[in-house]
Coordinates of C-alpha atoms and ligand atoms in Angstrom, one line a residue:
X14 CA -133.5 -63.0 -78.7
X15 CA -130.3 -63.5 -76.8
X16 CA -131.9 -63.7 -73.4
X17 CA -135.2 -64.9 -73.0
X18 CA -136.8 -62.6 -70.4
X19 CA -140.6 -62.7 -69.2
X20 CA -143.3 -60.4 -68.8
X21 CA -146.8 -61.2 -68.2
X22 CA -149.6 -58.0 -68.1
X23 CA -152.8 -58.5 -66.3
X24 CA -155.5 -56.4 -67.6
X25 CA -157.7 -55.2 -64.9
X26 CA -158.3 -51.6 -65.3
X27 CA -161.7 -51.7 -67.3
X28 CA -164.5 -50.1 -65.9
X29 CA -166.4 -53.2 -65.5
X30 CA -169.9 -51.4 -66.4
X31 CA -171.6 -54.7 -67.9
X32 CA -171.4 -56.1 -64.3
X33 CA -173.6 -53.4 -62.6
X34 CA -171.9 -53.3 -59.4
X35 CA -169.9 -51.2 -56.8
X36 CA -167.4 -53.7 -56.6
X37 CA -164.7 -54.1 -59.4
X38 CA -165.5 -56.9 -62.2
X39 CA -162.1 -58.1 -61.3
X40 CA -163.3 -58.5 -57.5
X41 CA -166.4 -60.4 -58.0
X42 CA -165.4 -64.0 -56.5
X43 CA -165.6 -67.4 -57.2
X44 CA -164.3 -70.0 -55.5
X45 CA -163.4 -68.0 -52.8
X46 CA -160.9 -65.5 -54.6
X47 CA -161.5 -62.3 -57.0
X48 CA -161.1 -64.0 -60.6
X49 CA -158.1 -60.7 -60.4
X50 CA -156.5 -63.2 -57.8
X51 CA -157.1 -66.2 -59.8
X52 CA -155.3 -64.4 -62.5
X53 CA -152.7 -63.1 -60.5
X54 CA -151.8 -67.0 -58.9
X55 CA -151.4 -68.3 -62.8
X56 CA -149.3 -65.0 -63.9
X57 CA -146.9 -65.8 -60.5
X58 CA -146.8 -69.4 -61.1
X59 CA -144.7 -68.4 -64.8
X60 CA -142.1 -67.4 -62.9
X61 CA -141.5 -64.4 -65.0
X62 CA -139.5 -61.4 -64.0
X63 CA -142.2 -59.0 -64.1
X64 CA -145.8 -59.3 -63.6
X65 CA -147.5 -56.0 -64.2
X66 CA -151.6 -56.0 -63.0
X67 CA -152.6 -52.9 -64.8
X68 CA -155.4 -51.0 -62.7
X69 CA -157.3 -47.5 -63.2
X70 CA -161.2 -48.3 -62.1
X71 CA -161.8 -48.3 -58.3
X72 CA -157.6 -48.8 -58.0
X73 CA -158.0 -48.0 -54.4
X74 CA -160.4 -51.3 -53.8
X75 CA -157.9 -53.5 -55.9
X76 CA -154.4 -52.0 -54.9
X77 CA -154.7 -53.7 -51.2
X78 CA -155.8 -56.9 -52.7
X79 CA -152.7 -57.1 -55.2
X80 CA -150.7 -55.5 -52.4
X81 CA -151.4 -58.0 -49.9
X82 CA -151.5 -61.2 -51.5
X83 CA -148.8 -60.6 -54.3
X84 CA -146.1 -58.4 -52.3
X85 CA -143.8 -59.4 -56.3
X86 CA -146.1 -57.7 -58.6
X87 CA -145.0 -54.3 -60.2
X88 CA -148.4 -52.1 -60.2
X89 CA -149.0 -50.1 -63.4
X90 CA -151.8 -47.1 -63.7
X91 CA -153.8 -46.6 -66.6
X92 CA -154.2 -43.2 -67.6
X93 CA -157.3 -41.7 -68.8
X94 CA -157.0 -43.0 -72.6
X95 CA -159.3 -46.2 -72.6
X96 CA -158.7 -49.5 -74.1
X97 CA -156.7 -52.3 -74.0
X98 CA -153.7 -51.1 -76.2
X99 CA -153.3 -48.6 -73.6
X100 CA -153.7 -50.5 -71.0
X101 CA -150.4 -52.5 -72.3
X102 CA -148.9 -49.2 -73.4
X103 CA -148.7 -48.0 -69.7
X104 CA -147.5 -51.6 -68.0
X105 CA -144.6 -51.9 -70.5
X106 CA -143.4 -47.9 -69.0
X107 CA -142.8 -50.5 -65.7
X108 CA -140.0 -52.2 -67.7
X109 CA -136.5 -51.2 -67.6
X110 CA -135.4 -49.7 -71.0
X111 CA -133.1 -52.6 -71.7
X112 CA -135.6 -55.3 -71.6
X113 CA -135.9 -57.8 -74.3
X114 CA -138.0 -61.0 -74.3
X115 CA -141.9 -62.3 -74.8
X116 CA -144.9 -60.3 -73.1
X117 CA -147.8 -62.3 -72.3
X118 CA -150.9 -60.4 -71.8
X119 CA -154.0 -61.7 -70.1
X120 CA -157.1 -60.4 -68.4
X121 CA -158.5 -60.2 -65.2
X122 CA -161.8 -61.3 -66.1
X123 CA -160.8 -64.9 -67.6
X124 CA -160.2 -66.7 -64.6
X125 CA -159.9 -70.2 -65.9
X126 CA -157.0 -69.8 -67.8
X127 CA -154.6 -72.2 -66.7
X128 CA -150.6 -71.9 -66.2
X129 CA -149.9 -75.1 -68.8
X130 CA -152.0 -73.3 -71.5
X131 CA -149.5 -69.8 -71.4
X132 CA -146.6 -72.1 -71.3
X133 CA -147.5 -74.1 -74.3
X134 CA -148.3 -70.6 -76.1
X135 CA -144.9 -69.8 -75.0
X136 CA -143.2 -72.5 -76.4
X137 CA -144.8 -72.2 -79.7
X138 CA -144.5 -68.2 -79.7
X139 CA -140.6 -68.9 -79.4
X140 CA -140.3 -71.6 -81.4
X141 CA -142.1 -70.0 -84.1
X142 CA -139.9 -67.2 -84.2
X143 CA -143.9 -65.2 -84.5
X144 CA -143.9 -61.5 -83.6
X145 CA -147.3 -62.4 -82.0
X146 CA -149.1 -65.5 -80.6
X147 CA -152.6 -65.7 -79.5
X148 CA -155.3 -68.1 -78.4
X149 CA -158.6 -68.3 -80.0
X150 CA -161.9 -70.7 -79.3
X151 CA -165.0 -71.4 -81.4
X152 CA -168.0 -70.5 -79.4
X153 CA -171.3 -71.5 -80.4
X154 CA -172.5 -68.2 -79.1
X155 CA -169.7 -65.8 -80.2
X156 CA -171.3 -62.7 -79.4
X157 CA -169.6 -60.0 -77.6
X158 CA -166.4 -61.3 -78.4
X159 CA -163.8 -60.3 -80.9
X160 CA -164.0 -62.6 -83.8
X161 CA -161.0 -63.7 -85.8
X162 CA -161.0 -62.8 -89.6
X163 CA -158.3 -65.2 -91.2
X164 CA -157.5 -65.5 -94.9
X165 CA -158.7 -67.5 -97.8
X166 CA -155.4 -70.1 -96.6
X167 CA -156.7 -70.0 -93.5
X168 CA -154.1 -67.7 -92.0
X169 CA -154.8 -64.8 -89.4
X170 CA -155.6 -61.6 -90.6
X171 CA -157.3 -59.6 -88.4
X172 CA -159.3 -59.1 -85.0
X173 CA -162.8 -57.4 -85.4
X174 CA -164.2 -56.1 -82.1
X175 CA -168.2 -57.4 -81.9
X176 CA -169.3 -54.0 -81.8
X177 CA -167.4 -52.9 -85.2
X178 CA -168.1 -56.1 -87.0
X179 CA -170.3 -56.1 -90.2
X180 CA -173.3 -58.8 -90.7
X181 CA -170.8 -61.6 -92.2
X182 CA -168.0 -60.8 -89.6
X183 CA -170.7 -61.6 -86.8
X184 CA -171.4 -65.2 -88.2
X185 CA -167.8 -65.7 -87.1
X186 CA -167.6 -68.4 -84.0
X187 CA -163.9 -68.2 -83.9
X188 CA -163.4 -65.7 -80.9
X189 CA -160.0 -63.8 -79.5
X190 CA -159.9 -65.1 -75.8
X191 CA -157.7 -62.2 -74.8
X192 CA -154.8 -64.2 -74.3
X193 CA -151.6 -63.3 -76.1
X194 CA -147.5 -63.3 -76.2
X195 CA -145.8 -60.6 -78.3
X196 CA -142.0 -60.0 -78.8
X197 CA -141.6 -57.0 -76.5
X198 CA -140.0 -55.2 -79.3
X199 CA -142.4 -55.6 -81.9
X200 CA -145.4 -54.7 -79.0
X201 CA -143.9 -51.6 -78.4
X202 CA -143.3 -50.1 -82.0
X203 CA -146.9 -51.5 -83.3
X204 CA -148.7 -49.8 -79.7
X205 CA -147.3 -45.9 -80.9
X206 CA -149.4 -46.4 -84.4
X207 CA -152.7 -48.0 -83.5
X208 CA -155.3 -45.4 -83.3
X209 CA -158.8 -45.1 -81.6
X210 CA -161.0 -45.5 -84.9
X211 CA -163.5 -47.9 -83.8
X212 CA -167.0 -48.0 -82.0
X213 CA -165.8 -47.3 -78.8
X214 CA -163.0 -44.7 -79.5
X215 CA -160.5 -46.8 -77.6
X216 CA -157.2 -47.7 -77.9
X217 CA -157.9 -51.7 -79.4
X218 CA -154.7 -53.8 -78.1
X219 CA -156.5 -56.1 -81.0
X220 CA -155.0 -54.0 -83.5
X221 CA -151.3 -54.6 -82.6
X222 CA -151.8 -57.9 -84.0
X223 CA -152.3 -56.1 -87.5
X224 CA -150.1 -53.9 -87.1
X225 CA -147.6 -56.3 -86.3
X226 CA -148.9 -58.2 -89.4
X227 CA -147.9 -55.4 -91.4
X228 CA -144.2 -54.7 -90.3
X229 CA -143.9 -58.2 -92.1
X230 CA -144.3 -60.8 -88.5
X231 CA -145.5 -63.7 -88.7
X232 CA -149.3 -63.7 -86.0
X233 CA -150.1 -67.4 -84.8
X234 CA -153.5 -67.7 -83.7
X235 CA -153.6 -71.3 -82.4
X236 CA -157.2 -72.8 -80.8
X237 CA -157.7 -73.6 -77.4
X238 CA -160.1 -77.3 -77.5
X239 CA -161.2 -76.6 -73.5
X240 CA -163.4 -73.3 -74.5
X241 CA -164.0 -73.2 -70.0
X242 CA -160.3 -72.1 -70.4
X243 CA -160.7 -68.8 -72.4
X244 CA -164.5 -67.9 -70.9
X245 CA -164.2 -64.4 -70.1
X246 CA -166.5 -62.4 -67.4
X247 CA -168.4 -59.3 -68.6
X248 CA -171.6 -59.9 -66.9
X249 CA -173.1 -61.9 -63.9
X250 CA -174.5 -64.7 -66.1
X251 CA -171.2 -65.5 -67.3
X252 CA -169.8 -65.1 -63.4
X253 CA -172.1 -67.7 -62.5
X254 CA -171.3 -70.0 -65.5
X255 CA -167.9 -69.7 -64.8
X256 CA -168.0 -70.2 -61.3
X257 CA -170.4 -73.3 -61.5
X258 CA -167.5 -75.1 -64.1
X259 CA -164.7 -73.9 -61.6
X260 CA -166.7 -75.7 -58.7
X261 CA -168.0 -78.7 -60.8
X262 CA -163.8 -78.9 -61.6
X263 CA -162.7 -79.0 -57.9
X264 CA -165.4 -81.2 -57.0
X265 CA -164.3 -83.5 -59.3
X266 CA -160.1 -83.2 -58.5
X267 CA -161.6 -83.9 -54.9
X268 CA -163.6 -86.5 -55.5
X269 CA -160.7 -88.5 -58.0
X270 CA -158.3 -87.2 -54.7
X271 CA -160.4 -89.9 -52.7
X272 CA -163.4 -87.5 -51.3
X273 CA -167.2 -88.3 -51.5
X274 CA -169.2 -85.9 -52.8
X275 CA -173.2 -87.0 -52.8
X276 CA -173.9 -84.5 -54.9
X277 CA -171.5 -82.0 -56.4
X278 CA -174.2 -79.8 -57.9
X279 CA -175.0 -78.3 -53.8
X280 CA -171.8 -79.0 -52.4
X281 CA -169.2 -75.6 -53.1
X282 CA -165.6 -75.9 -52.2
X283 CA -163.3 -72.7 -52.2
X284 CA -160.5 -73.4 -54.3
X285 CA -158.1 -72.8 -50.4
X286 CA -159.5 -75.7 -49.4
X287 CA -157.8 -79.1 -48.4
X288 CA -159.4 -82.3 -47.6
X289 CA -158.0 -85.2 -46.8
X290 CA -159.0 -88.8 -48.4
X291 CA -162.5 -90.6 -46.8
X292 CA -163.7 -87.6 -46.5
X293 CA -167.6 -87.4 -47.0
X294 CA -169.7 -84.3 -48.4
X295 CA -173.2 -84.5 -48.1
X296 CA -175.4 -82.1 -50.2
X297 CA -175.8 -78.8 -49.5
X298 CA -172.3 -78.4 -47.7
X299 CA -170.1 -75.2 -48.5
X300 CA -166.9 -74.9 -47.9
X301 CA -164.8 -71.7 -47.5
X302 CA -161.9 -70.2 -46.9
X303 CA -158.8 -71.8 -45.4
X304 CA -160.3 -74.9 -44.3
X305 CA -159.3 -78.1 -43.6
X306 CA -161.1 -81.7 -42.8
X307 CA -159.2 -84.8 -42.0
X308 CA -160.0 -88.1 -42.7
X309 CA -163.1 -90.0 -42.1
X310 CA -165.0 -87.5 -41.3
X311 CA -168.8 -86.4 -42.5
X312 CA -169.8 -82.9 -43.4
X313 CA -173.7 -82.1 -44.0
X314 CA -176.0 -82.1 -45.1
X315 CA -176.7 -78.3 -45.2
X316 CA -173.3 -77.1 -43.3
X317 CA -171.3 -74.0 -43.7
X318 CA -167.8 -74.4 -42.8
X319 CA -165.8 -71.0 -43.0
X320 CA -161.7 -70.8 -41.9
X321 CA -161.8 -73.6 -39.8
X322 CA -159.6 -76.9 -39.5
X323 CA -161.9 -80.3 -39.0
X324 CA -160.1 -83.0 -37.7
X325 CA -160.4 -87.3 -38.0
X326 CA -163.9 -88.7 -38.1
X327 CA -165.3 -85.8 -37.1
X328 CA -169.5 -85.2 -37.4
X329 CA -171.1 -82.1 -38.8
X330 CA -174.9 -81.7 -39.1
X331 CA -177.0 -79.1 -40.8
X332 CA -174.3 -76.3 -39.1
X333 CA -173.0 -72.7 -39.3
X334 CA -168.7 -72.7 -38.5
X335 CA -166.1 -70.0 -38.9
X336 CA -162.7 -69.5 -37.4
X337 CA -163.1 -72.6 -35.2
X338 CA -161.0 -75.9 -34.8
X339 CA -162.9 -78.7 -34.1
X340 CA -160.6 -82.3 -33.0
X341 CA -160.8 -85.7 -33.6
X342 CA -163.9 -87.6 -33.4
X343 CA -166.2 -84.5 -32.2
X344 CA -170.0 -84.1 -33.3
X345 CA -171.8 -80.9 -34.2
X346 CA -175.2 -80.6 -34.9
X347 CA -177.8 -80.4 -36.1
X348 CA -178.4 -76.9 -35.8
X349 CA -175.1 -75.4 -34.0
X350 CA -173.7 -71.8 -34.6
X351 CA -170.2 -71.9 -33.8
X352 CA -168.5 -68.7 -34.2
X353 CA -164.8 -67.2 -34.4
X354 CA -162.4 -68.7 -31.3
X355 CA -164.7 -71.8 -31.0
X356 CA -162.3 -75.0 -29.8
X357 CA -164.1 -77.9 -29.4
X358 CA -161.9 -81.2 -28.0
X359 CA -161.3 -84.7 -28.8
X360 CA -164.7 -86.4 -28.6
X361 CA -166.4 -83.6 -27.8
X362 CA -170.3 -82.1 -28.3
X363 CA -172.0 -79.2 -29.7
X364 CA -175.0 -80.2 -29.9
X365 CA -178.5 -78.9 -31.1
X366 CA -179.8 -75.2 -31.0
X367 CA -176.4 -74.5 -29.8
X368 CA -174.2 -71.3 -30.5
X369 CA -170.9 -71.1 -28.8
X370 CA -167.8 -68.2 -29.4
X371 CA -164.4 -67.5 -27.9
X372 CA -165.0 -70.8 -26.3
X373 CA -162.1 -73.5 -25.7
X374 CA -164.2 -76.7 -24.6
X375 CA -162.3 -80.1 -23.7
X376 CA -162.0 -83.2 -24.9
X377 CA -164.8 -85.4 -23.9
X378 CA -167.4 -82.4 -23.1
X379 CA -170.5 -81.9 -23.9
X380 CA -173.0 -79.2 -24.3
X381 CA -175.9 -81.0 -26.5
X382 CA -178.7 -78.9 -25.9
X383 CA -180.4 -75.2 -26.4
X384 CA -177.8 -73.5 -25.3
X385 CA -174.9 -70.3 -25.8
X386 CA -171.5 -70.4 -24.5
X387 CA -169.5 -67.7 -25.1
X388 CA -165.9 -66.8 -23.8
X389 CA -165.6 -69.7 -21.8
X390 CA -163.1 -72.4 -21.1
X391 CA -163.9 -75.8 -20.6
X392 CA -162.2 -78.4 -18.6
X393 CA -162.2 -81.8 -19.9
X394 CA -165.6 -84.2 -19.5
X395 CA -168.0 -81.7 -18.6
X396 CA -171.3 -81.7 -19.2
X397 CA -173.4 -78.5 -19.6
X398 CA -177.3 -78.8 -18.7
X399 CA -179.9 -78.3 -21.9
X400 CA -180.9 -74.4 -22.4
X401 CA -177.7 -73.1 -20.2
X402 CA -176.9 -69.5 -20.9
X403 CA -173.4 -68.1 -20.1
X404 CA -174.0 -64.3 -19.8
X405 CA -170.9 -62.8 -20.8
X406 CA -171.7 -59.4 -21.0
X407 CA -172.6 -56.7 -19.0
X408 CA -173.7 -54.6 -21.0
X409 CA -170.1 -52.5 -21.3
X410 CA -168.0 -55.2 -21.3
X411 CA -167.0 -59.2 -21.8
X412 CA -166.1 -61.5 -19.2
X413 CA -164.8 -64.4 -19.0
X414 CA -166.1 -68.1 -17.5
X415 CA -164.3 -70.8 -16.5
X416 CA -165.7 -74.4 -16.0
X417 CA -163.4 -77.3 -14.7
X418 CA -163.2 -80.8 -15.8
X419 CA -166.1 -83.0 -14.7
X420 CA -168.7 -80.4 -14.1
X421 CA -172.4 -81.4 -14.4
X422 CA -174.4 -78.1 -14.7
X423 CA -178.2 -78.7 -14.3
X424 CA -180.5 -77.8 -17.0
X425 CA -181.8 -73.9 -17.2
X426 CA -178.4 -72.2 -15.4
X427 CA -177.1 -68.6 -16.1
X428 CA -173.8 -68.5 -15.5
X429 CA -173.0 -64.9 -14.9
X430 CA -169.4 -63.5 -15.8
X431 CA -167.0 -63.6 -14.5
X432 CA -167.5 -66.6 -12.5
X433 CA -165.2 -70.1 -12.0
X434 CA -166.8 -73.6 -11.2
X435 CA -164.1 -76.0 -9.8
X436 CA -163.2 -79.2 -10.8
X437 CA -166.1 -81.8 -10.3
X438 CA -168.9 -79.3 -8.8
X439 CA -172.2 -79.7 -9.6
X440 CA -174.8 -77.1 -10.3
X441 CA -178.3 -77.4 -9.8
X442 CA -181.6 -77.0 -12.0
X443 CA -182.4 -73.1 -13.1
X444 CA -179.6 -72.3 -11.1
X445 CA -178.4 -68.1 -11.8
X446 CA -174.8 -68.9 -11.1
X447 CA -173.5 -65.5 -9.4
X448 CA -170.9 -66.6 -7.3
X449 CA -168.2 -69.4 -7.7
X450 CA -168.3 -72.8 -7.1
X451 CA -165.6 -74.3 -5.7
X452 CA -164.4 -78.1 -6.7
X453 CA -166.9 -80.8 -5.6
X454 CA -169.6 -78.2 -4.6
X455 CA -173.5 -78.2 -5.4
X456 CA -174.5 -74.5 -6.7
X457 CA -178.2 -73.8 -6.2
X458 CA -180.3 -70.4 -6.0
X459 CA -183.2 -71.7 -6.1
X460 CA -186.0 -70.8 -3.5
X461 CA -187.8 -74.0 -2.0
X462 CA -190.7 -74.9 -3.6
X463 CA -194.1 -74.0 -2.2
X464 CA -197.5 -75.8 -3.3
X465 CA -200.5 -73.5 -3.0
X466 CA -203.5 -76.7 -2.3
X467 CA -206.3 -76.4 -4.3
X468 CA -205.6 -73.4 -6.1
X469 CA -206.8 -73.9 -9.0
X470 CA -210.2 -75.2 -7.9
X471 CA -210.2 -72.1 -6.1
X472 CA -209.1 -69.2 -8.4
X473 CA -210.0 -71.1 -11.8
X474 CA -213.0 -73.0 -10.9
X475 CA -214.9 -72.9 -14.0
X476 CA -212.2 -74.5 -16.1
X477 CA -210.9 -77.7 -17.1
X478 CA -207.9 -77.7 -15.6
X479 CA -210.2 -77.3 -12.4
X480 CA -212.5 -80.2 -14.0
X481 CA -209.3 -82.6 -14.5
X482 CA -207.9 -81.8 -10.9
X483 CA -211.5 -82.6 -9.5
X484 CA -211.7 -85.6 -10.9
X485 CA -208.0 -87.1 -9.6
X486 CA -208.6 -86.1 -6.2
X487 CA -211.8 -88.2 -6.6
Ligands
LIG524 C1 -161.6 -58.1 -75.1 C2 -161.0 -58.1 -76.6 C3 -161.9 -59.1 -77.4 C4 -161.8 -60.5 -76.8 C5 -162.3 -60.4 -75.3 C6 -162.0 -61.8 -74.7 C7 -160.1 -55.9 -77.0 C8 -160.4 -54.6 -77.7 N1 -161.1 -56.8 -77.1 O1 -163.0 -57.6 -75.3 O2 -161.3 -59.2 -78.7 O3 -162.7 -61.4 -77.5 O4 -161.6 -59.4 -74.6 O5 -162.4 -61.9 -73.4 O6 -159.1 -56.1 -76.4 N2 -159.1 -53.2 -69.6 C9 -158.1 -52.4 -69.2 N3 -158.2 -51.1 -69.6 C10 -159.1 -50.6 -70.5 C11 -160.1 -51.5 -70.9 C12 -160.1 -52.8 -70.4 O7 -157.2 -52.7 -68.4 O8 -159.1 -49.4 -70.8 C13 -159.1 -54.6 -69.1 C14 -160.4 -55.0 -68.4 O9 -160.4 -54.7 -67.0 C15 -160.5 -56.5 -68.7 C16 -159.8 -56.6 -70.0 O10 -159.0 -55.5 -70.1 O11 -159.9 -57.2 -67.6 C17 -160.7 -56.8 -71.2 O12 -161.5 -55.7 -71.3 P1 -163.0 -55.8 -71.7 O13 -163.7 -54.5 -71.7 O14 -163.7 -56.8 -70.8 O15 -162.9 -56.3 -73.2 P2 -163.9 -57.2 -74.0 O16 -165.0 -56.4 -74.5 O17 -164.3 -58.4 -73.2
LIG525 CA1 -164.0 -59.1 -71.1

């Protein structure tokens, strides 16, 4: 090879069937991205000059996925001949007719794969001089994976699909993980002569390595020793095993990164997340998305954290969060909902049976009890009575509230929308807040209080709440 170019395929145009599911195989998740993204953020990483994800099945859910997260990647379509060999046939038509160089070839559904495993292939694929190179494991339980035949020296000489294997080939635990680099030349010539004769009248990309074999190449199958690295995806057992390694992985890069995690069994960590060090997990915390958490602070137990950034020594109790920011030294919880535009300030409180959204509250305030705030603003050092309701919506529309810095609302208040309360007001007890209040005011609705005497001993007299009232006034 006078210039070494790159290629790497990404097989994800299988029909997925063993998954039973209307989403693509290659779309199931875990750790917060389709394994087809997992695959797609090692083939990038190469830096080759072409990475082809081949796609066919339910293209139309995958193409915006690829599209949007890996503008680089050339797109190839499968046609309606099945298999793997044609899968490859139709990426290589995305190369230009002068290209010369190694084609690595992986698969959607094995998602562990790492970038260092392809590039040792690599290097021993070109150093080998091989036509083809490709990784095997030896699986305890082998079945449903191709197992690799080698000869009586120990060298490889075939790949025998599980459903075409005989009795003796099945006692084979040496398995074909998938993964592969063939000279681009040699791929090419061996693809127009491998036929469909097999169980599953597809076109085996398997059989290239025989074929390649026979036009006198040499075929290194070297043997991965982290099996995790190869574990392919056909059903939702081996999702979940997969996914539970990835997450018991991450917890542990966390935890040597300088986090606690109480239990890493219950605690799940997308792999977008970033945590800073001192950070503490407490069981039964998930955490999603594009999240952040800053130092010293102390998630769970029980808390959902979704697209949100956490800042220093921050509190979070038993607690449901997406698309909110929460600053330095606040506490939530237990038992607070806060949803999408949520902003709570330095110091700050959301406090129990709580649900707040579209709600900017400032440092130092506090709303700790019974309560929903939604698309508010809150000044700084506010405090917001226990089971305070801001009615934001009409019925047609949103509106807005806006409460000033040092505001004590009573306990039990509507606050109906739109409406301001000024710096420093008060509001009092089951107040229905209607019209504004301005700075330093009291707001109150409230109709005096009337005492009916004895009525009780006169419309309940036979029970004991009459009894009991009989007996104080005695
Ligand atoms: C394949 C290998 C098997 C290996 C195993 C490792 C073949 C024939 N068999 O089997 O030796 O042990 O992977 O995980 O290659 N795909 C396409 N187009 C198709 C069919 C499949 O793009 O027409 C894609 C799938 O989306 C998937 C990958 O190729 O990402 C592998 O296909 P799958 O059907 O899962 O193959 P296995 O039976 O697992
Ligand atoms: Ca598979």
């Amino acid at each position: 090879m006078s210039e070494q170019h790159l290629a790497v395929v990404v097989l994800a145009a299988g029909e997925g069937t063993r998954m039973r599911s209307a989403t693509p195989k290659v779309m199931h998740e875990i750790a917060g991205l389709p394994m087809l993204g997992h695959v797609l953020a090692t083939a990038t990483a190469l830096g080759a000059q072409y990475v082809i994800p081949v796609i066919r099945h339910e293209k139309e859910l995958l193409e915006p996925h690829i599209e949007g997260f890996y503008p680089t990647v050339h797109i190839s379509h499968q046609d309606d001949i099945p298999g793997t060999g044609r899968a490859v046939e139709c990426a290589l038509n995305v190369l230009p007719e002068d290209f010369s160089g190694a084609v690595v070839v992986t698969s959607g559904d094995v998602p562990l794969l790492d970038v260092q495993t392809i590039e040792s292939m690599i290097d021993v694929h070109l150093s080998s001089g091989a036509g083809a190179t490709l990784l095997t494991a030896v699986f305890e339980d082998p079945s449903g994976y191709g197992r690799i035949v080698r000869s009586d020296s120990g060298m490889f000489s075939s790949i025998v699909e599980h459903r075409d294997a005989t009795d003796a080939e099945l006692e084979i635990t040496e398995v074909n993980a998938g993964v592969y680099v063939f000279d681009h030349a040699e791929l090419k010539k061996a693809l127009t002569t491998i036929g469909t004769h097999n169980a599953a009248g597809e076109k085996y990309l398997t059989d290239v390595a025989v074929e390649i074999l026979k036009s006198g190449r040499e075929v290194q199958a070297l043997q991965v020793s982290d099996n995790w690295l190869v574990a392919g995806v056909n059903n939702r057992v081996q999702l979940q095993q997969v996914s539970a390694e990835l997450n018991k992985r991450i917890c542990e890069a966390w935890m040597l990164a300088g986090v606690t995690i109480v239990d890493p069994q219950t605690t799940f960590i997308d792999i977008t997340v970033m945590l800073a060090e001192d950070v503490t997990l407490l069981p039964g915390t998930h955490l999603r998305g594009l999240t952040t958490i800053s130092r010293g602070s102390v998630i769970g137990p029980e808390v959902t954290i979704a697209d949100s950034r956490v800042g220093e020594n921050v509190s979070i109790v038993k607690s449901q969060i997406s698309g909110s920011v929460i600053e330095d030294e606040a506490t939530v919880g237990p038992f607070s909902y806060l949803r999408p535009g949520t902003h709570l300030g330095a110091g700050g409180k959301i406090g129990t049976f709580v649900e707040t959204k579209n709600a900017v509250i400032g440092a130092g305030s506090k709303i700790p009890h019974l309560s929903y705030v939604g698309d508010a603003s809150i000044g700084v050092e506010s405090n917001i009575g226990a089971g305070t309701i801001f009615a934001n919506y009409d019925g047609v529309s949103k509106h807005h509230t806006v409460i000033g810095s040092h505001v004590r609302s009573g306990s039990h208040n509507v606050f109906v929308a739109p409406i301001v309360i000024g710096d420093g007001a008060y509001t009092a007890a089951g107040t229905v807040v209607r019209k504004d209040v301005e700075p330093g005011a009291l707001g109150m609705n409230v109709a005096p209080q009337r005492n009916l005497a004895d009525w009780v001993l006169d419309k309940r007299a036979t029970t004991k709440s009459a009894e009991a009232a009989k007996k104080a006034k005695e």
